[in-house]
PDB file of C-alpha atoms in Angstrom:
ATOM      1  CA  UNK A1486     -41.638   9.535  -7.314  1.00  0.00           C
ATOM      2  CA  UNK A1487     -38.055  10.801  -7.843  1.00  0.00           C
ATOM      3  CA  UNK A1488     -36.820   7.380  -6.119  1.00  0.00           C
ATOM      4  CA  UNK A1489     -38.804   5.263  -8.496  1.00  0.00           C
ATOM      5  CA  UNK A1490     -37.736   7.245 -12.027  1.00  0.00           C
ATOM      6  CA  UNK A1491     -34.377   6.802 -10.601  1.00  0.00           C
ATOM      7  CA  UNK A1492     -34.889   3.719 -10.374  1.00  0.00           C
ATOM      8  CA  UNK A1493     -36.209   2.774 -13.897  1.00  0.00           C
ATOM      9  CA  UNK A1494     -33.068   4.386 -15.197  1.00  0.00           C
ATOM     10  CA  UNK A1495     -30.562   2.292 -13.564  1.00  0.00           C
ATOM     11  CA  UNK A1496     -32.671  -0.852 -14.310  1.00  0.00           C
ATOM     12  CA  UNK A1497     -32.650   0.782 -18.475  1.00  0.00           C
ATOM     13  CA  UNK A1498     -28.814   1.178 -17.745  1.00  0.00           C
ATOM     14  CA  UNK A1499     -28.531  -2.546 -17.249  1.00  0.00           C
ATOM     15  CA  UNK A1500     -28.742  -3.106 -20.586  1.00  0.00           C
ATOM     16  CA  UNK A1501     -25.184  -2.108 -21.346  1.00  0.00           C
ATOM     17  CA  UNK A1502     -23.080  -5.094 -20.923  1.00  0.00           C
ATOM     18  CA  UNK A1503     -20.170  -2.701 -20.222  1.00  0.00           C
ATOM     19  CA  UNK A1504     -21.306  -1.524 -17.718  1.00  0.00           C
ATOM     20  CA  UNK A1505     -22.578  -4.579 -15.997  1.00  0.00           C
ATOM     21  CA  UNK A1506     -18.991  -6.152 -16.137  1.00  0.00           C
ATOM     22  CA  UNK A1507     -17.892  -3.096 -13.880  1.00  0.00           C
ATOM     23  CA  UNK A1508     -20.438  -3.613 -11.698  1.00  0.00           C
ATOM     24  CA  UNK A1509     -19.324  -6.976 -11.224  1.00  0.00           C
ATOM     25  CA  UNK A1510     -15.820  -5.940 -10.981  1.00  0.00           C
ATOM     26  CA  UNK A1511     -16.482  -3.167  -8.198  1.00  0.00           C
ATOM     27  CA  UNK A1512     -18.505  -5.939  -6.440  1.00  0.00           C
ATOM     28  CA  UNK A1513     -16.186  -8.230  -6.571  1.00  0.00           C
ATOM     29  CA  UNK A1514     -13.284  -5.852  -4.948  1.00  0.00           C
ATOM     30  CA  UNK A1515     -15.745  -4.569  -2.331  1.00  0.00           C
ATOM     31  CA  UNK A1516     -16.310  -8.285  -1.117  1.00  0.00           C
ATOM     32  CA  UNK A1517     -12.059  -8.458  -1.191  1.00  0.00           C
ATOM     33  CA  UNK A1518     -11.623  -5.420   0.959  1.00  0.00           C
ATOM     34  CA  UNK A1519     -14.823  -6.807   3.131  1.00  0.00           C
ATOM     35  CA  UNK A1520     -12.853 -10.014   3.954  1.00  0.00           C
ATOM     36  CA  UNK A1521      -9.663  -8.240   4.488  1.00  0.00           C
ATOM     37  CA  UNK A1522     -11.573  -5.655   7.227  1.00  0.00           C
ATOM     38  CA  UNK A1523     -13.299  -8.845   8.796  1.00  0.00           C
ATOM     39  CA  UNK A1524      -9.820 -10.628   8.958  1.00  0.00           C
ATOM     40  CA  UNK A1525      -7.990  -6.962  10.642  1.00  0.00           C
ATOM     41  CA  UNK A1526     -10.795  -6.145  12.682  1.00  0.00           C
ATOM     42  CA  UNK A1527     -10.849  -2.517  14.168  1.00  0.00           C
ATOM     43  CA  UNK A1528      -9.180  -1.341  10.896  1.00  0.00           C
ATOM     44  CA  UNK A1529     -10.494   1.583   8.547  1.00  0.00           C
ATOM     45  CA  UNK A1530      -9.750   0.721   4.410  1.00  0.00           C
ATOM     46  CA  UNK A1531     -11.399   2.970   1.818  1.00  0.00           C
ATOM     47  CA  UNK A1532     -13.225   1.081  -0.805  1.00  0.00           C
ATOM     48  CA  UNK A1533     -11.445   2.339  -3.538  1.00  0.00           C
ATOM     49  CA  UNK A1534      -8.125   0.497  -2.288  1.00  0.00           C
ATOM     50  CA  UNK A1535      -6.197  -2.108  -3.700  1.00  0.00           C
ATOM     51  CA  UNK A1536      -4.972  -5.060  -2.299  1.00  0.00           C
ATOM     52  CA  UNK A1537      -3.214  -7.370  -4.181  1.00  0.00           C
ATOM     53  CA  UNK A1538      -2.373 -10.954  -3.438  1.00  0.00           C
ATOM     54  CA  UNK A1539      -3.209 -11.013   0.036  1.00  0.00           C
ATOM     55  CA  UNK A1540      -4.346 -14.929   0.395  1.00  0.00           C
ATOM     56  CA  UNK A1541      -1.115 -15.876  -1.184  1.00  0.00           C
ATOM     57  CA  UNK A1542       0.470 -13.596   0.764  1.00  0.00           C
ATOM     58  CA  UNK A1543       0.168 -12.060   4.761  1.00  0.00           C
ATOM     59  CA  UNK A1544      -1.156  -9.269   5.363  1.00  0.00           C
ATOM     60  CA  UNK A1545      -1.403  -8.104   9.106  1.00  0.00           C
ATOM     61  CA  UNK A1546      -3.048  -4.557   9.964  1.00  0.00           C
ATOM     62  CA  UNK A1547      -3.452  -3.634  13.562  1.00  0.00           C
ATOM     63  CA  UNK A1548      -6.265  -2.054  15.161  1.00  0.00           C
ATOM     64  CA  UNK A1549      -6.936   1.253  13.958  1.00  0.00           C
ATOM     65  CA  UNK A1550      -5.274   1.387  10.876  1.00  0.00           C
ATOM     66  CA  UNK A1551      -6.252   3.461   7.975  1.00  0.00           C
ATOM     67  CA  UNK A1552      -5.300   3.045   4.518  1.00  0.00           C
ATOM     68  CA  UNK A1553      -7.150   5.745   2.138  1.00  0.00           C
ATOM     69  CA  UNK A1554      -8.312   5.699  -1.618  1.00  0.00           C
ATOM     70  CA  UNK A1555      -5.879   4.623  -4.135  1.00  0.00           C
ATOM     71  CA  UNK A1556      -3.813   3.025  -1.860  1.00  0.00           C
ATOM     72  CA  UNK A1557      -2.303  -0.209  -3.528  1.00  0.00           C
ATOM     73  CA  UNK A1558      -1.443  -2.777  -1.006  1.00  0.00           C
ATOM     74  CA  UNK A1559       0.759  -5.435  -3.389  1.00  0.00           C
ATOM     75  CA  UNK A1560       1.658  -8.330  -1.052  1.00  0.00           C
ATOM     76  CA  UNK A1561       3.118  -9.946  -5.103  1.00  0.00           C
ATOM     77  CA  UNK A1562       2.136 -12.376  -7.808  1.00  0.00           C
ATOM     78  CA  UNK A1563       2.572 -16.322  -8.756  1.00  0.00           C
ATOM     79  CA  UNK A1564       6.148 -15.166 -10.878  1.00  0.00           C
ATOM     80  CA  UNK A1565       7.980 -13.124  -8.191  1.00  0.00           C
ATOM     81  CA  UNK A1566       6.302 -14.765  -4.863  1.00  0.00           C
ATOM     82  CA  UNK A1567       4.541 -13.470  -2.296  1.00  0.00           C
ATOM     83  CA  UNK A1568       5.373 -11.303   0.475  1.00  0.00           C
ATOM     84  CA  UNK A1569       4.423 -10.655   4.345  1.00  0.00           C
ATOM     85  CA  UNK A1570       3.632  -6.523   5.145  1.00  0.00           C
ATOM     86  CA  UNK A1571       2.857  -5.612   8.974  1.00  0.00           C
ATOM     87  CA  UNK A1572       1.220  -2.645   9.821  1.00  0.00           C
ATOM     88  CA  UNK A1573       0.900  -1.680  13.938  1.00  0.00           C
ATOM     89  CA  UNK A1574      -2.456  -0.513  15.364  1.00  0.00           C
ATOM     90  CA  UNK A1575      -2.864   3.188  14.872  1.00  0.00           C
ATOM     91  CA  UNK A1576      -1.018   3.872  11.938  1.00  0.00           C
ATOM     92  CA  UNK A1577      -2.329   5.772   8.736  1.00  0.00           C
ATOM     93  CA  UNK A1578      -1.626   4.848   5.448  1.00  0.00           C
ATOM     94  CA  UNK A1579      -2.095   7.887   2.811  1.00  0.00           C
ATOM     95  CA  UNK A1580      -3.797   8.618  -0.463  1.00  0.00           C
ATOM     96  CA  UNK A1581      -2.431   7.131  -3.592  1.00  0.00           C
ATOM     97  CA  UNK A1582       0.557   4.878  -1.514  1.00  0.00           C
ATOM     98  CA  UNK A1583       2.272   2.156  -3.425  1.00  0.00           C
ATOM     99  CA  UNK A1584       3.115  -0.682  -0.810  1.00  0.00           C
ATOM    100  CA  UNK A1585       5.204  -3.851  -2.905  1.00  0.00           C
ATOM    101  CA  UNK A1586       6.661  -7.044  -1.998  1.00  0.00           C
ATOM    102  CA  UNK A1587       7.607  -9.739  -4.083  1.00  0.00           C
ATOM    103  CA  UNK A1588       8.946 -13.523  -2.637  1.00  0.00           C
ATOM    104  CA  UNK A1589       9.374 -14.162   1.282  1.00  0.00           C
ATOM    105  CA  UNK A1590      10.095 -10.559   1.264  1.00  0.00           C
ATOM    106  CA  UNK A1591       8.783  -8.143   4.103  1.00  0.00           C
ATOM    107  CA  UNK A1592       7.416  -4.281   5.249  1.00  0.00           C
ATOM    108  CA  UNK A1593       7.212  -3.740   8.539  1.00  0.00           C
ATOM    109  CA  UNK A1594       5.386  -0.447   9.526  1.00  0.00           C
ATOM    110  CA  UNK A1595       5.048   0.424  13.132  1.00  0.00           C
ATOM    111  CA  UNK A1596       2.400   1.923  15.517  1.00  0.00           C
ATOM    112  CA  UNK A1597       1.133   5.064  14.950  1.00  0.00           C
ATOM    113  CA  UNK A1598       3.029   6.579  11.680  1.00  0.00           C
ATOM    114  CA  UNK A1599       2.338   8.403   9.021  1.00  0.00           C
ATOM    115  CA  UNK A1600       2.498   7.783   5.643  1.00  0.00           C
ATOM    116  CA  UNK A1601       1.959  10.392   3.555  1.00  0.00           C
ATOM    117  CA  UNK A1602      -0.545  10.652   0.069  1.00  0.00           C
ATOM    118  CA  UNK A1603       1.677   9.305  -3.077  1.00  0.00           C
ATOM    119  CA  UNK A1604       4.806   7.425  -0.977  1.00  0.00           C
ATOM    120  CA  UNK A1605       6.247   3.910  -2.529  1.00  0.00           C
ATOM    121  CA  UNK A1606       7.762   1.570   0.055  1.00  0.00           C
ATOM    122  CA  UNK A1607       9.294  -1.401  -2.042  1.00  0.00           C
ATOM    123  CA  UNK A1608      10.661  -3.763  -0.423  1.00  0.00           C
ATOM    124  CA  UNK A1609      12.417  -5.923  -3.273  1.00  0.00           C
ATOM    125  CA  UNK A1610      14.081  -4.947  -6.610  1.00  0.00           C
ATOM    126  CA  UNK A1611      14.341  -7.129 -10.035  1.00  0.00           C
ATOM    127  CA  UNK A1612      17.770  -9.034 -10.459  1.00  0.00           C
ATOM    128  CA  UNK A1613      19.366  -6.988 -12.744  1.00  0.00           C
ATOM    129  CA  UNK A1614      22.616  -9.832 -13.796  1.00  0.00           C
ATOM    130  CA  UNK A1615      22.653 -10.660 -17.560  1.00  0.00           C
ATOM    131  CA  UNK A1616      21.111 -13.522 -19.462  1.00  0.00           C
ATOM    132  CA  UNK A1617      17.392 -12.865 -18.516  1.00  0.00           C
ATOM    133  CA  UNK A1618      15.525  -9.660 -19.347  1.00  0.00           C
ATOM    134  CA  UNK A1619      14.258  -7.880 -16.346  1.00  0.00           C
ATOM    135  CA  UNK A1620      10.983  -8.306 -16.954  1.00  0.00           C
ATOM    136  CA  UNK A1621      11.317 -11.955 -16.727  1.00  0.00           C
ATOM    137  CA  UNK A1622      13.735 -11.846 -13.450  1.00  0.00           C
ATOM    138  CA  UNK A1623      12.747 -13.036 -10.377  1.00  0.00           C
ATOM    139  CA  UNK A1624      13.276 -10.851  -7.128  1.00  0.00           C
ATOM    140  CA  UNK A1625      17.366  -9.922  -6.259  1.00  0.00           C
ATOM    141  CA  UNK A1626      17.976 -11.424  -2.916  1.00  0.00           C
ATOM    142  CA  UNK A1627      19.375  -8.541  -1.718  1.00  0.00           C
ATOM    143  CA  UNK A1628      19.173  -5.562  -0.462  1.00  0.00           C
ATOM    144  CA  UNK A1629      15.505  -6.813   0.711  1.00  0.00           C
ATOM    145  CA  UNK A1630      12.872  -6.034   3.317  1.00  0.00           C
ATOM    146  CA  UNK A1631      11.718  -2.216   4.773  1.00  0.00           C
ATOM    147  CA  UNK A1632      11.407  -1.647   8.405  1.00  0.00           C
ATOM    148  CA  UNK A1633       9.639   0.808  10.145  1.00  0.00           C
ATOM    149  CA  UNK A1634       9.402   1.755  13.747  1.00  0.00           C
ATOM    150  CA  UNK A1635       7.194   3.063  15.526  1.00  0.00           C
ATOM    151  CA  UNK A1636       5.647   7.128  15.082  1.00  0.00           C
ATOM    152  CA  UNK A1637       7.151   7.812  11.950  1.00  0.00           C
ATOM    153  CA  UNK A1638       6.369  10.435   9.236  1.00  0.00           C
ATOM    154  CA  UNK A1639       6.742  10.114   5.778  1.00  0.00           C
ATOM    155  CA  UNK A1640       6.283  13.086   4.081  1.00  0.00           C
ATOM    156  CA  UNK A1641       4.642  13.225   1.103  1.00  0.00           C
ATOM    157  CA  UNK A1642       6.266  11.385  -2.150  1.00  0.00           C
ATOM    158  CA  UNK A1643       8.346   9.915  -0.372  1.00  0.00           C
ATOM    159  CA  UNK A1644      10.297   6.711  -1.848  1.00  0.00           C
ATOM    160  CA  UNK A1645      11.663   3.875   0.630  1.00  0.00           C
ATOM    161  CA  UNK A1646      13.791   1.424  -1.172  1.00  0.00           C
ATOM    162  CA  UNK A1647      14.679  -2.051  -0.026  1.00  0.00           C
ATOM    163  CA  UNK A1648      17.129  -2.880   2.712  1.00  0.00           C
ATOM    164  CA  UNK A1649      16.263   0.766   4.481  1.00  0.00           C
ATOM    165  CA  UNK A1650      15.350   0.444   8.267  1.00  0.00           C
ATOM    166  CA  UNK A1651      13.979   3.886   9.503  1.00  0.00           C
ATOM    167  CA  UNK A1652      14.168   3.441  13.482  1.00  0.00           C
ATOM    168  CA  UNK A1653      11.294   5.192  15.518  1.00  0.00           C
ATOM    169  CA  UNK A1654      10.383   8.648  15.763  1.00  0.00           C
ATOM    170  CA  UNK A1655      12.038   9.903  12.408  1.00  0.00           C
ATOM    171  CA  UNK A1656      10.633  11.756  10.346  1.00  0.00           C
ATOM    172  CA  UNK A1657      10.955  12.182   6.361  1.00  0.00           C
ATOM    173  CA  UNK A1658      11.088  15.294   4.032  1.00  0.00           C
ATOM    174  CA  UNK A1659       8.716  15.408   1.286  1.00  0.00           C
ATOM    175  CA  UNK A1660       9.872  13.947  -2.063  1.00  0.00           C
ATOM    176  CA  UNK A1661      13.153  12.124   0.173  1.00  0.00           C
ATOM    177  CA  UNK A1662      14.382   9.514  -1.703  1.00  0.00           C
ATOM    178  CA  UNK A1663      15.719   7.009   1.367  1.00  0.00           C
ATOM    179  CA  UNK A1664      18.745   4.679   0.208  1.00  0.00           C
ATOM    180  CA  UNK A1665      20.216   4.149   3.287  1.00  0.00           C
ATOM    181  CA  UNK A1666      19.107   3.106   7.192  1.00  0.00           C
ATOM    182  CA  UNK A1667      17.901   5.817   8.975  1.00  0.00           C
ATOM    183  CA  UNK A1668      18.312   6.721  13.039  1.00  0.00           C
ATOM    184  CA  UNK A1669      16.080   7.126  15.814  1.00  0.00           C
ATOM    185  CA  UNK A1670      14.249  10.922  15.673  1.00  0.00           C
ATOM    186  CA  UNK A1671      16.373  11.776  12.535  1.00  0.00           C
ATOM    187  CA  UNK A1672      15.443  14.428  10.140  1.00  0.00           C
ATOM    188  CA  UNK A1673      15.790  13.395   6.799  1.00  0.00           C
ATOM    189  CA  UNK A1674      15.529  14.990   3.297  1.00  0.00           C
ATOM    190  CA  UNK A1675      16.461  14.830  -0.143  1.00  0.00           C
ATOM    191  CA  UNK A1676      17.335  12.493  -2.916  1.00  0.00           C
ATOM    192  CA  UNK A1677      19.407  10.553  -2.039  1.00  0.00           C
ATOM    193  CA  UNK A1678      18.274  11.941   1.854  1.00  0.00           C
ATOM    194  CA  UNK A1679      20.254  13.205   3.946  1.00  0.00           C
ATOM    195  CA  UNK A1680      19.819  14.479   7.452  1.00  0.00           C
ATOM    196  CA  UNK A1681      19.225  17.884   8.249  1.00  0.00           C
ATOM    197  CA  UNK A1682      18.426  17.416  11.787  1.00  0.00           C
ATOM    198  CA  UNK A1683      16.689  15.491  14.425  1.00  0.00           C
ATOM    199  CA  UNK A1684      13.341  16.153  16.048  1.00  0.00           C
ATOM    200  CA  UNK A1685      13.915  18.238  19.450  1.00  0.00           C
ATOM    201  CA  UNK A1686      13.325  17.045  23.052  1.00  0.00           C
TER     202      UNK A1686
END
């Protein structure tokens, strides 16, 4: 009995053309996150990520990659291009990450990282040069393009800007803001971060 009233209620609630049109919209961006699962098989993305662009763009997640809610996945848009982000098998993508490419631009991520709830990775600034307001300026080409290797940790907040390679096994103090390349099994912190260490043997 409780099933049917329940029922009845959603079917009365259907007469709210608000709240049909977000229906629709939170069908329509399961089916997107569908296709992108069925196109990374073995890969784990919540529902209530976003992935932007991605069939202008590439998009390659290896097997057993989590991305969790509020992730936003932005491979770009028809005025700054699209971009190419590569994520190896294994490697978990936090709450509330902000992932961002704009024209032939690229993130690499390799296997078996982590990266932390709230972290930006951007891999492509605005030209800043006078004459065109920055809203309206396409992509500087350079610095450009984040790479990194393989068992990595991003601590939470964390901001990678472009041109930054972090090689593998380093590891990245919460709220770091990384400028610069980054070595293998380096400790990192602060803004601009700096190492403080490196992991031990």
């Amino acid at each position: 009995m409780n099933a049917l009233l329940t029922f009845f209620r959603g079917l009365r609630a259907l007469r709210h053309p608000a709240l049909v049109r977000r229906l629709g919209d939170l069908l329509a961006r399961e089916q997107e996150i569908d296709a992108v699962r069925r196109r990374n098989p073995g890969t784990h993305i919540s529902s209530d990520a976003v992935i932007d662009g991605w069939r202008e763009g590439t998009l390659r997640l290896g097997a057993g990659v989590t991305v969790e809610r509020g992730t936003l996945l932005n491979l770009g848009d028809p005025h700054n291009g699209f971009g190419t982000l590569d994520v190896g098998e294994g490697t978990w993508i936090g709450q509330y990450d902000n992932l961002r490419l704009s024209g032939g631009t690229t993130i690499r991520i390799g296997a078996r990282c982590l990266i932390s709830q709230f972290c930006t990775i951007v891999a492509a600034n605005h030209s800043i040069a006078r004459g065109v307001r920055i809203a309206d300026a396409l992509p500087a080409e350079s610095p450009r393009d984040v790479t990194i290797g393989d068992d990595v940790w991003l601590g939470a907040g964390v901001i990678v800007l472009p041109g930054v390679t972090i090689a593998d096994g380093a590891v990245i103090g919460a709220g770091s803001v990384v400028t610069e390349s980054v070595g293998a099994y380096e400790i990192r912190a602060g803004n601009p971060a700096r190492t403080i260490g490196v992991r031990p043997e």
